[in-house]
Coordinates of C-alpha atoms in Angstrom, one line a residue:
L1 CA 133.3 123.1 140.9
A2 CA 136.5 124.9 139.6
I3 CA 134.7 128.1 138.9
P4 CA 135.5 131.6 140.9
E5 CA 132.3 131.4 142.8
P6 CA 130.5 128.0 142.4
R7 CA 126.7 128.5 141.2
A8 CA 124.0 126.0 141.6
T9 CA 120.4 127.6 141.5
R10 CA 116.7 126.2 141.3
D11 CA 114.2 128.2 139.4
T12 CA 110.8 127.8 138.8
S13 CA 109.3 129.0 135.3
D14 CA 105.9 129.9 134.9
A15 CA 104.0 129.4 131.6
G16 CA 105.1 131.1 129.2
A17 CA 108.0 132.6 131.0
R18 CA 111.3 133.5 128.7
E19 CA 114.6 134.6 129.9
A20 CA 116.3 137.2 127.7
V21 CA 119.7 135.6 125.8
H22 CA 123.1 135.9 127.6
S23 CA 126.3 133.8 128.2
H24 CA 128.2 132.9 131.1
P25 CA 132.5 132.1 131.5
F26 CA 132.0 129.3 132.8
D27 CA 129.8 125.8 131.4
M28 CA 126.6 125.4 132.8
A29 CA 124.1 122.0 133.2
V30 CA 120.4 122.4 133.5
V31 CA 118.6 119.7 135.2
Q32 CA 114.7 119.6 135.0
V33 CA 113.4 118.5 138.3
T34 CA 109.9 118.8 137.3
P35 CA 108.1 118.0 133.4
G36 CA 108.1 120.2 131.3
R37 CA 108.1 121.8 127.7
M38 CA 111.1 123.9 127.3
E39 CA 112.4 125.8 124.6
V40 CA 116.4 126.2 124.8
L41 CA 118.2 128.5 122.4
V42 CA 122.1 127.5 122.2
G43 CA 124.1 129.9 119.9
E44 CA 122.0 129.6 116.8
T45 CA 120.2 126.4 117.3
R46 CA 116.8 126.6 118.8
E47 CA 114.9 123.5 119.9
T48 CA 111.5 122.7 121.9
K49 CA 110.9 119.8 123.3
D50 CA 109.1 117.7 126.4
Y51 CA 112.0 117.2 129.1
A52 CA 111.1 114.6 132.0
A53 CA 112.6 115.0 135.9
G54 CA 116.3 114.2 135.4
D55 CA 116.8 115.2 131.7
A56 CA 119.6 117.5 131.2
V57 CA 120.7 120.4 129.1
W58 CA 124.5 121.2 128.4
L59 CA 125.3 125.1 127.7
P60 CA 128.8 125.7 126.9
R61 CA 130.7 128.9 128.5
N62 CA 130.8 131.9 126.3
V63 CA 127.6 130.9 123.9
P64 CA 124.7 132.6 124.1
H65 CA 121.6 131.2 125.4
A66 CA 118.1 131.2 126.8
V67 CA 115.3 128.8 128.3
S68 CA 111.9 129.5 128.1
N69 CA 108.6 127.7 129.3
A70 CA 106.7 126.7 125.8
G71 CA 104.1 124.3 127.6
P72 CA 100.8 125.2 129.9
R73 CA 102.0 124.9 133.4
A74 CA 105.1 125.6 135.4
F75 CA 108.2 123.4 135.7
T76 CA 111.4 123.6 137.9
V77 CA 114.8 123.3 136.9
I78 CA 118.4 123.2 138.6
S79 CA 121.0 125.2 137.1
V80 CA 125.0 124.0 137.8
G81 CA 127.8 125.9 136.8
V82 CA 130.9 124.0 136.1
K83 CA 134.1 124.4 134.8

């Protein structure tokens, strides 16, 4: 990873949890660890769908985005910042 401070985080989102719209100065891959229904906002595009373990979402650098749990139970993702 060629970013100043490599970042990898594991996050669990409870049912109904929403993060604020934000952006990063690096690209990010969000990989589903446990299945769940996720709403993903990237720029002006919003999509809600069921994700299986291993599915991934690409978030480009400097593009506003947010991830929300649109399902009835918690799910876990790993987010990895990449160059």
